Short mmCIF file of C-alpha atoms in Angstrom, two decimals:
data_model
loop_
_atom_site.label_atom_id
_atom_site.label_comp_id
_atom_site.label_asym_id
_atom_site.label_seq_id
_atom_site.Cartn_x
_atom_site.Cartn_y
_atom_site.Cartn_z
CA UNK A 1 -0.04 0.18 -0.04
CA UNK A 2 1.31 3.45 -1.07
CA UNK A 3 2.24 5.62 1.84
CA UNK A 4 1.16 9.43 1.86
CA UNK A 5 4.48 10.38 0.74
CA UNK A 6 4.37 8.26 -2.14
CA UNK A 7 1.02 9.45 -3.22
CA UNK A 8 2.32 13.30 -2.91
CA UNK A 9 5.50 12.27 -5.11
CA UNK A 10 3.54 10.72 -7.60
CA UNK A 11 0.66 13.58 -7.83
CA UNK A 12 3.78 15.99 -7.90
CA UNK A 13 5.23 14.17 -10.81
CA UNK A 14 1.72 14.07 -12.84
CA UNK A 15 1.46 17.57 -12.25
CA UNK A 16 4.77 18.18 -13.38
CA UNK A 17 3.82 16.51 -16.62
CA UNK A 18 0.19 17.67 -17.08
CA UNK A 19 1.28 21.57 -16.66
CA UNK A 20 3.54 21.75 -19.60
CA UNK A 21 0.79 19.78 -21.81
CA UNK A 22 -1.59 22.23 -21.18
CA UNK A 23 0.12 25.29 -20.79
CA UNK A 24 1.91 24.76 -24.26
CA UNK A 25 -1.05 23.93 -25.74
CA UNK A 26 -3.17 27.11 -24.19
CA UNK A 27 -0.17 29.45 -24.91
CA UNK A 28 -0.01 28.09 -28.90
CA UNK A 29 -3.60 28.85 -28.95
CA UNK A 30 -3.03 32.04 -27.30
CA UNK A 31 -0.29 33.50 -29.25
CA UNK A 32 -1.74 32.30 -32.80
CA UNK A 33 -5.12 34.13 -31.74
CA UNK A 34 -3.25 37.03 -30.69
CA UNK A 35 -0.96 37.12 -33.80
CA UNK A 36 -3.92 36.44 -36.33
CA UNK A 37 -6.62 38.40 -34.91
CA UNK A 38 -5.62 40.44 -31.89
CA UNK A 39 -2.82 42.80 -33.33
CA UNK A 40 -3.61 44.46 -36.64
CA UNK A 41 -0.89 43.62 -39.43
CA UNK A 42 0.49 46.95 -39.56
CA UNK A 43 1.49 46.94 -35.89
CA UNK A 44 2.58 43.34 -35.80
CA UNK A 45 6.17 44.46 -36.28
CA UNK A 46 6.14 46.71 -33.68
CA UNK A 47 4.56 44.19 -31.21
CA UNK A 48 7.26 41.53 -31.91
CA UNK A 49 9.64 42.08 -28.88
CA UNK A 50 6.41 41.64 -26.75
CA UNK A 51 5.16 38.68 -28.36
CA UNK A 52 8.37 37.25 -28.07
CA UNK A 53 8.68 37.50 -23.92
CA UNK A 54 5.13 36.17 -23.85
CA UNK A 55 6.56 32.95 -25.61
CA UNK A 56 9.33 33.05 -23.61
CA UNK A 57 7.75 32.91 -20.41
CA UNK A 58 5.19 30.47 -21.68
CA UNK A 59 7.37 28.11 -23.29
CA UNK A 60 10.26 28.57 -20.64
CA UNK A 61 8.22 27.61 -17.75
CA UNK A 62 6.95 24.41 -19.85
CA UNK A 63 10.59 23.66 -20.35
CA UNK A 64 11.64 24.54 -16.67
CA UNK A 65 8.88 22.26 -15.45
CA UNK A 66 10.05 19.18 -17.36
CA UNK A 67 13.68 19.82 -16.57
CA UNK A 68 12.58 19.94 -13.07
CA UNK A 69 10.82 16.74 -13.22
CA UNK A 70 13.41 15.00 -14.99
CA UNK A 71 16.17 15.78 -12.58
CA UNK A 72 13.97 15.37 -9.44
CA UNK A 73 12.84 11.72 -10.70
CA UNK A 74 16.01 10.82 -12.07
CA UNK A 75 17.31 10.83 -8.66
CA UNK A 76 14.55 9.07 -6.79
CA UNK A 77 15.04 6.17 -9.69
CA UNK A 78 18.62 5.77 -8.99
CA UNK A 79 17.69 5.85 -4.91
CA UNK A 80 15.36 2.92 -5.62
CA UNK A 81 17.48 0.60 -7.40
#
């Protein structure tokens, strides 16, 4: 029977996987909508730095979540063997 600590680790591991999936998907959809309908085409060039910063925040947090998950649970796997 799994202990509370094992359950919380499994939940944390699952959340670190679900977050980048949904955040990446919703971030991509929102950036597409922003670029195609939200910003007029003549202002798109001037708004490019803001769009790039927004994309960096969205995809950077997704990458950080996956890196943390890989590092944290790699140590756990080694300790179990």
